[in-house]
PDB file of N, CA and C in Angstrom:
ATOM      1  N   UNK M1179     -29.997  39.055   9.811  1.00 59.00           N
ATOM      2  CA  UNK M1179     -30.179  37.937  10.717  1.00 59.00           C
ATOM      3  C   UNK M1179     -29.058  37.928  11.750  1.00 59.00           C
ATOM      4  N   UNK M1180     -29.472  37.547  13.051  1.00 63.00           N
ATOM      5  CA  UNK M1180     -28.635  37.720  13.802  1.00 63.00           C
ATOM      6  C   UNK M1180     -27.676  36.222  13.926  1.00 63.00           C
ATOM      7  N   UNK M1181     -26.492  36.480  13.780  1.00 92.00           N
ATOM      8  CA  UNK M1181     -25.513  34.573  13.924  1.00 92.00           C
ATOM      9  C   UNK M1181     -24.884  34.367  15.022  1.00 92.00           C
ATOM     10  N   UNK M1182     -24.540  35.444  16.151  1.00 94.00           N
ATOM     11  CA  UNK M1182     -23.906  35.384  17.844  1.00 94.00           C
ATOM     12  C   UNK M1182     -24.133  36.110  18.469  1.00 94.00           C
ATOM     13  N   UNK M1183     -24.530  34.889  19.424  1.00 95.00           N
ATOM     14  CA  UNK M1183     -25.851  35.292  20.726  1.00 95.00           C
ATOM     15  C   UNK M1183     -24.813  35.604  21.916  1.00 95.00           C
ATOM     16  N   UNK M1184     -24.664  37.015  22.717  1.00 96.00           N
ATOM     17  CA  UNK M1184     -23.961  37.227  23.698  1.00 96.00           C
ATOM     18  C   UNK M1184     -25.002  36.312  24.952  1.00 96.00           C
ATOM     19  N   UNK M1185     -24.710  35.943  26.000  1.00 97.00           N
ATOM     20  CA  UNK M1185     -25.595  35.346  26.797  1.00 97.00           C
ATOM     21  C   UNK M1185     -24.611  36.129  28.153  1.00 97.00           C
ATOM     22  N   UNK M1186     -25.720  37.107  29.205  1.00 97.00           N
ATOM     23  CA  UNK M1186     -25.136  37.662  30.022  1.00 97.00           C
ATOM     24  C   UNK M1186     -26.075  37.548  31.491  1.00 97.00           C
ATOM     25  N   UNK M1187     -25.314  37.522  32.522  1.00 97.00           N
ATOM     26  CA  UNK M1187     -26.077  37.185  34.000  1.00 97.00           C
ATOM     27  C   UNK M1187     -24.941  38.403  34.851  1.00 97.00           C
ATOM     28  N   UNK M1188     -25.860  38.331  35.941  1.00 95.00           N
ATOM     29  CA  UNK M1188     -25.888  39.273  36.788  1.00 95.00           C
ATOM     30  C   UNK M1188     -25.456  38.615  38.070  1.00 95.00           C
ATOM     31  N   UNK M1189     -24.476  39.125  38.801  1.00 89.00           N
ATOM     32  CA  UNK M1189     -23.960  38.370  40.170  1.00 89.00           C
ATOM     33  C   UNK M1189     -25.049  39.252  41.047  1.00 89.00           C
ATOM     34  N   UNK M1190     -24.828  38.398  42.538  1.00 91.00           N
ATOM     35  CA  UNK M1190     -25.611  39.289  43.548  1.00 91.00           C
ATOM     36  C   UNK M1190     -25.660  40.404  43.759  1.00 91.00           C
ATOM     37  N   UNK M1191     -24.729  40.732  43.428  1.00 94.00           N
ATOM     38  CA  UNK M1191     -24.184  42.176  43.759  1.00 94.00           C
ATOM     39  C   UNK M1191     -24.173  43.075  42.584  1.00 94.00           C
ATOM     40  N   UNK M1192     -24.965  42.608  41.469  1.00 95.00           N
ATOM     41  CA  UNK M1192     -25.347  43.831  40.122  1.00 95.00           C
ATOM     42  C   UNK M1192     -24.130  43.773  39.505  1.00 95.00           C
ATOM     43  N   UNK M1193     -23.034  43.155  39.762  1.00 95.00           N
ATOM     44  CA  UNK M1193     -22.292  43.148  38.077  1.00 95.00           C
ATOM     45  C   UNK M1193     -22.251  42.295  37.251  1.00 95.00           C
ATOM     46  N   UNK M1194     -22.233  42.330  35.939  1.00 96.00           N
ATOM     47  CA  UNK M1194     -22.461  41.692  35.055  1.00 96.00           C
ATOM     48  C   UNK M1194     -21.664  41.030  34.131  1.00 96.00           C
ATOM     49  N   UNK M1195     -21.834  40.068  34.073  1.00 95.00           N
ATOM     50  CA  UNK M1195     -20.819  38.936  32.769  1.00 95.00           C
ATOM     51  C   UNK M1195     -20.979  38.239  31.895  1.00 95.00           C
ATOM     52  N   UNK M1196     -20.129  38.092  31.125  1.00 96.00           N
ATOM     53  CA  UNK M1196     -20.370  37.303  30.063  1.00 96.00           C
ATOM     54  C   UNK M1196     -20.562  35.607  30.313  1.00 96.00           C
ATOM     55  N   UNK M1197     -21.569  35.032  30.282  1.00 97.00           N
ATOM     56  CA  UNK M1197     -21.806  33.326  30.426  1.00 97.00           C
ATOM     57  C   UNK M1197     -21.697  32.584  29.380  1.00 97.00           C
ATOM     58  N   UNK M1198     -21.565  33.081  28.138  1.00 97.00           N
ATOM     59  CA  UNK M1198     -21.848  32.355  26.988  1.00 97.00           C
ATOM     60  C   UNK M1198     -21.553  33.160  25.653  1.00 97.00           C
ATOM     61  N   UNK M1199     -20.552  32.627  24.925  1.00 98.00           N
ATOM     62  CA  UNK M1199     -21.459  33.066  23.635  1.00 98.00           C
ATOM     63  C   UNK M1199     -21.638  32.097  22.560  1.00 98.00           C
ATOM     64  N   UNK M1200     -23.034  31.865  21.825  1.00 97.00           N
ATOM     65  CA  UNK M1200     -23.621  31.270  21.002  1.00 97.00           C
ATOM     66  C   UNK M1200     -23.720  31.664  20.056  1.00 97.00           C
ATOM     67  N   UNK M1201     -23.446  30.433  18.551  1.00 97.00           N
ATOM     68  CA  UNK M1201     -23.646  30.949  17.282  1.00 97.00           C
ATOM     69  C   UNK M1201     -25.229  30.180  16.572  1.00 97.00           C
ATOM     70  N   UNK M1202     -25.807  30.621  15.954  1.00 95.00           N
ATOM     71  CA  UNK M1202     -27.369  30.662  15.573  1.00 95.00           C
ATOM     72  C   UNK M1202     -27.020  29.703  14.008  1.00 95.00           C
ATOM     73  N   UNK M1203     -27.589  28.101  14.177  1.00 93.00           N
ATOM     74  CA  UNK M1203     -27.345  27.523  13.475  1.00 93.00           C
ATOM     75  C   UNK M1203     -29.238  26.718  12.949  1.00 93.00           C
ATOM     76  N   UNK M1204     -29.039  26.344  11.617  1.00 92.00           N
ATOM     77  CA  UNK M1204     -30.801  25.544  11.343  1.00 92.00           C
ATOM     78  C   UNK M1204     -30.613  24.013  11.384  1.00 92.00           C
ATOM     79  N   UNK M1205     -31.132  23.029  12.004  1.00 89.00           N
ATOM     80  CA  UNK M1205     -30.690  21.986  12.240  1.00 89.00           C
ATOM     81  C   UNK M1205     -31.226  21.292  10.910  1.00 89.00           C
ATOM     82  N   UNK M1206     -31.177  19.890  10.651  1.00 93.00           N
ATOM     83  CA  UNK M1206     -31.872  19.134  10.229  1.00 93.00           C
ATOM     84  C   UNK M1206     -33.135  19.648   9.116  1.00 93.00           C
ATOM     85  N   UNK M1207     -33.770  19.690  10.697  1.00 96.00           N
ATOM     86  CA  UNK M1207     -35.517  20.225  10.033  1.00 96.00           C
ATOM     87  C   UNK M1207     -35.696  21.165   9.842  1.00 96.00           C
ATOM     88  N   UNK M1208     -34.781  22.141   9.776  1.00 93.00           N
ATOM     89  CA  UNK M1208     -35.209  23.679   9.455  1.00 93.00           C
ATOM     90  C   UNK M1208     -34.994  24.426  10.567  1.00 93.00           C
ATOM     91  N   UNK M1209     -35.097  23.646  11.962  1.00 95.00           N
ATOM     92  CA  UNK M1209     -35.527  24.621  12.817  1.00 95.00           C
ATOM     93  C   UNK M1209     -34.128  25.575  13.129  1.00 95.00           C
ATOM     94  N   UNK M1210     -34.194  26.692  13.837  1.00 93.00           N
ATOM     95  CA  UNK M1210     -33.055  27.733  14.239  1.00 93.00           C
ATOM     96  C   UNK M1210     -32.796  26.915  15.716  1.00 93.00           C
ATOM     97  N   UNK M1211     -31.347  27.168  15.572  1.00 93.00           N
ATOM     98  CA  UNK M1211     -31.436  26.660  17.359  1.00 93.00           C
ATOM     99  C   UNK M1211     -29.810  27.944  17.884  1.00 93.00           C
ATOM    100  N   UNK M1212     -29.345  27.814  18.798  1.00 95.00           N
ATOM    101  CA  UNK M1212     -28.431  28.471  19.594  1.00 95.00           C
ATOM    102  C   UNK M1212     -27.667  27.840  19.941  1.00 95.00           C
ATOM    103  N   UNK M1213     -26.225  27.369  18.899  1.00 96.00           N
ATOM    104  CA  UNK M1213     -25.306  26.140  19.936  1.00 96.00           C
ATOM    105  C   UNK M1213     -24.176  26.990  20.325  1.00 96.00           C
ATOM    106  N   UNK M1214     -23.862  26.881  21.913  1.00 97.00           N
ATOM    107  CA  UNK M1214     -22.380  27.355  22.194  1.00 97.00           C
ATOM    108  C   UNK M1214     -21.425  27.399  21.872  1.00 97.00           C
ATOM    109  N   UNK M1215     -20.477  28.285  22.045  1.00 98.00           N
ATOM    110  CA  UNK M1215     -19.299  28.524  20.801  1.00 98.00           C
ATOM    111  C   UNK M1215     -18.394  28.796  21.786  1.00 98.00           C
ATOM    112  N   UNK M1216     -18.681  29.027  22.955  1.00 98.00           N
ATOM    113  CA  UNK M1216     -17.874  29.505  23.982  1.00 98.00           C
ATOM    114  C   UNK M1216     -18.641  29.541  25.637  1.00 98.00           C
ATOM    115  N   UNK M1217     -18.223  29.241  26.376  1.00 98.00           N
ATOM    116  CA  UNK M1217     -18.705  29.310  28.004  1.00 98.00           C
ATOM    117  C   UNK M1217     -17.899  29.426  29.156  1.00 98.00           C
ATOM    118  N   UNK M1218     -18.708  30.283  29.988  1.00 96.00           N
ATOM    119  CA  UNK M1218     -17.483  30.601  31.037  1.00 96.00           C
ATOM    120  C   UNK M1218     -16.870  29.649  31.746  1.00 96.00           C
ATOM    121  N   UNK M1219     -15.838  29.463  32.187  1.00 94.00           N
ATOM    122  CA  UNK M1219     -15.803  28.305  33.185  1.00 94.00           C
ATOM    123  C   UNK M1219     -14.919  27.190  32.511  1.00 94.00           C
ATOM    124  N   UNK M1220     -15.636  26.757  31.493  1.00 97.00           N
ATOM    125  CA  UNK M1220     -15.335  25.907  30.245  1.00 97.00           C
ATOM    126  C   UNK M1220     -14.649  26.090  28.923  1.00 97.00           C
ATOM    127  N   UNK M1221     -14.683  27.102  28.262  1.00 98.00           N
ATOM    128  CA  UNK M1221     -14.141  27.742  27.349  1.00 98.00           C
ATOM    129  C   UNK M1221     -14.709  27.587  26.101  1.00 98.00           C
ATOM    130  N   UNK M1222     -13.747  27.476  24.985  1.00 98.00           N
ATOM    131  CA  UNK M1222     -14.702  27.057  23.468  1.00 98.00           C
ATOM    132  C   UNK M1222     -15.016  25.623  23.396  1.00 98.00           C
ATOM    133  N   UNK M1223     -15.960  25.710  22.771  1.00 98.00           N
ATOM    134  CA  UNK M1223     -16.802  24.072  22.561  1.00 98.00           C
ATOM    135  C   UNK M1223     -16.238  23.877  20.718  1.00 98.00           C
ATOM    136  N   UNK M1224     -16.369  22.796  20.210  1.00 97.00           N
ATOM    137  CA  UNK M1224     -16.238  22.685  19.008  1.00 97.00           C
ATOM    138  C   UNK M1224     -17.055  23.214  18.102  1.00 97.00           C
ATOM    139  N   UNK M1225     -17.513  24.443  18.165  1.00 96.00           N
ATOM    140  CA  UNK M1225     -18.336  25.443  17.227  1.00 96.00           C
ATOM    141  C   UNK M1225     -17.517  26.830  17.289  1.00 96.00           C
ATOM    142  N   UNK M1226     -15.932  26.509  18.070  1.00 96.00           N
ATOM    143  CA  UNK M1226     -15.008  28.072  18.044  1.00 96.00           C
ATOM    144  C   UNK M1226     -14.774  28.290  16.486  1.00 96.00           C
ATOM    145  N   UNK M1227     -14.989  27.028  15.591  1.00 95.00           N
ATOM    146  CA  UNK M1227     -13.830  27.588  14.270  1.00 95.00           C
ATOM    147  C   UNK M1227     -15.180  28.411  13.924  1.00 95.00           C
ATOM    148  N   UNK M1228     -16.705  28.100  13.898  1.00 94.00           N
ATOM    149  CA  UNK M1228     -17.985  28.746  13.354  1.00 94.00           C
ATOM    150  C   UNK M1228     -17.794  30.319  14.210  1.00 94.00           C
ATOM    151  N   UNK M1229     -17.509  30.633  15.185  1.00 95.00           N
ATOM    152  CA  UNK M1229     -17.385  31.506  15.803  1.00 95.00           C
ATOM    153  C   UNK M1229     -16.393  32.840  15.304  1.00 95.00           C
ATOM    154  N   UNK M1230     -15.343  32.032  14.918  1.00 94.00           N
ATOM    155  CA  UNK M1230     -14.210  32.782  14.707  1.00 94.00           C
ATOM    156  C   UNK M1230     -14.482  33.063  13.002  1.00 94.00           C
ATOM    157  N   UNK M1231     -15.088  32.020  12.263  1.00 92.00           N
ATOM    158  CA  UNK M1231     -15.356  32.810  10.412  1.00 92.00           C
ATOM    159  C   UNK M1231     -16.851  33.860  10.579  1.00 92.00           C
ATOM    160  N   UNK M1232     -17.258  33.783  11.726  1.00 90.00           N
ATOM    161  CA  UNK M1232     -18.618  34.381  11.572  1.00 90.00           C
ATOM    162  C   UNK M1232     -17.938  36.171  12.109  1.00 90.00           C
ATOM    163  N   UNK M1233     -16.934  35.779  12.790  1.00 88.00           N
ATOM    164  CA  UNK M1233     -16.622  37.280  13.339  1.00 88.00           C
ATOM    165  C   UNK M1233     -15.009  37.891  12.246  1.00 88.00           C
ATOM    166  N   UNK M1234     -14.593  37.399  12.076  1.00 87.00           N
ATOM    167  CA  UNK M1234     -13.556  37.341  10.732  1.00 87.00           C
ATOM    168  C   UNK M1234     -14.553  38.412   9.552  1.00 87.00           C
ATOM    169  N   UNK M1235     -15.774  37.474   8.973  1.00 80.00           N
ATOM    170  CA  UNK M1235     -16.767  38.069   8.163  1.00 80.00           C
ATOM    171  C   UNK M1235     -17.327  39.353   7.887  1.00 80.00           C
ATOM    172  N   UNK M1236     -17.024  40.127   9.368  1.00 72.00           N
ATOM    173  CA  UNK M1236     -17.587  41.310   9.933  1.00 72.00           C
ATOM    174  C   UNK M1236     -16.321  42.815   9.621  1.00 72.00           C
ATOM    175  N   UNK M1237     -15.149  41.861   9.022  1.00 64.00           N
ATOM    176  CA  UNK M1237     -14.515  43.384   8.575  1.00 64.00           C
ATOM    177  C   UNK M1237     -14.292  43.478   7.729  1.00 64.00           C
TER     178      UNK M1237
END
């Protein structure tokens, strides 16, 4: 299952960046949703500590 969503856009001019990255959480009702963990511009949202044990996990 996938748990962080890179989210990437393209300037006018064809280069490319990072806009987002999202960690893959089930709400309530079950459903899957995508909450931000990080954004450009803005930085980490209060889902960095979910961000940081989900990538910690990976070595």
């Amino acid at each position: 299952m996938v748990q962080v969503i890179f989210g990437m856009a393209r300037t006018a001019g064809g280069r490319r960046s990072m806009t987002e990255i999202g960690v893959v959480e089930r709400d309530r009702a079950g459903l899957v949703r995508v909450v931000p963990a990080w954004r450009a511009g803005t930085g980490f949202t209060d889902r960095r500590e979910t961000l940081v044990r989900l990538i910690g996990s990976r070595s």
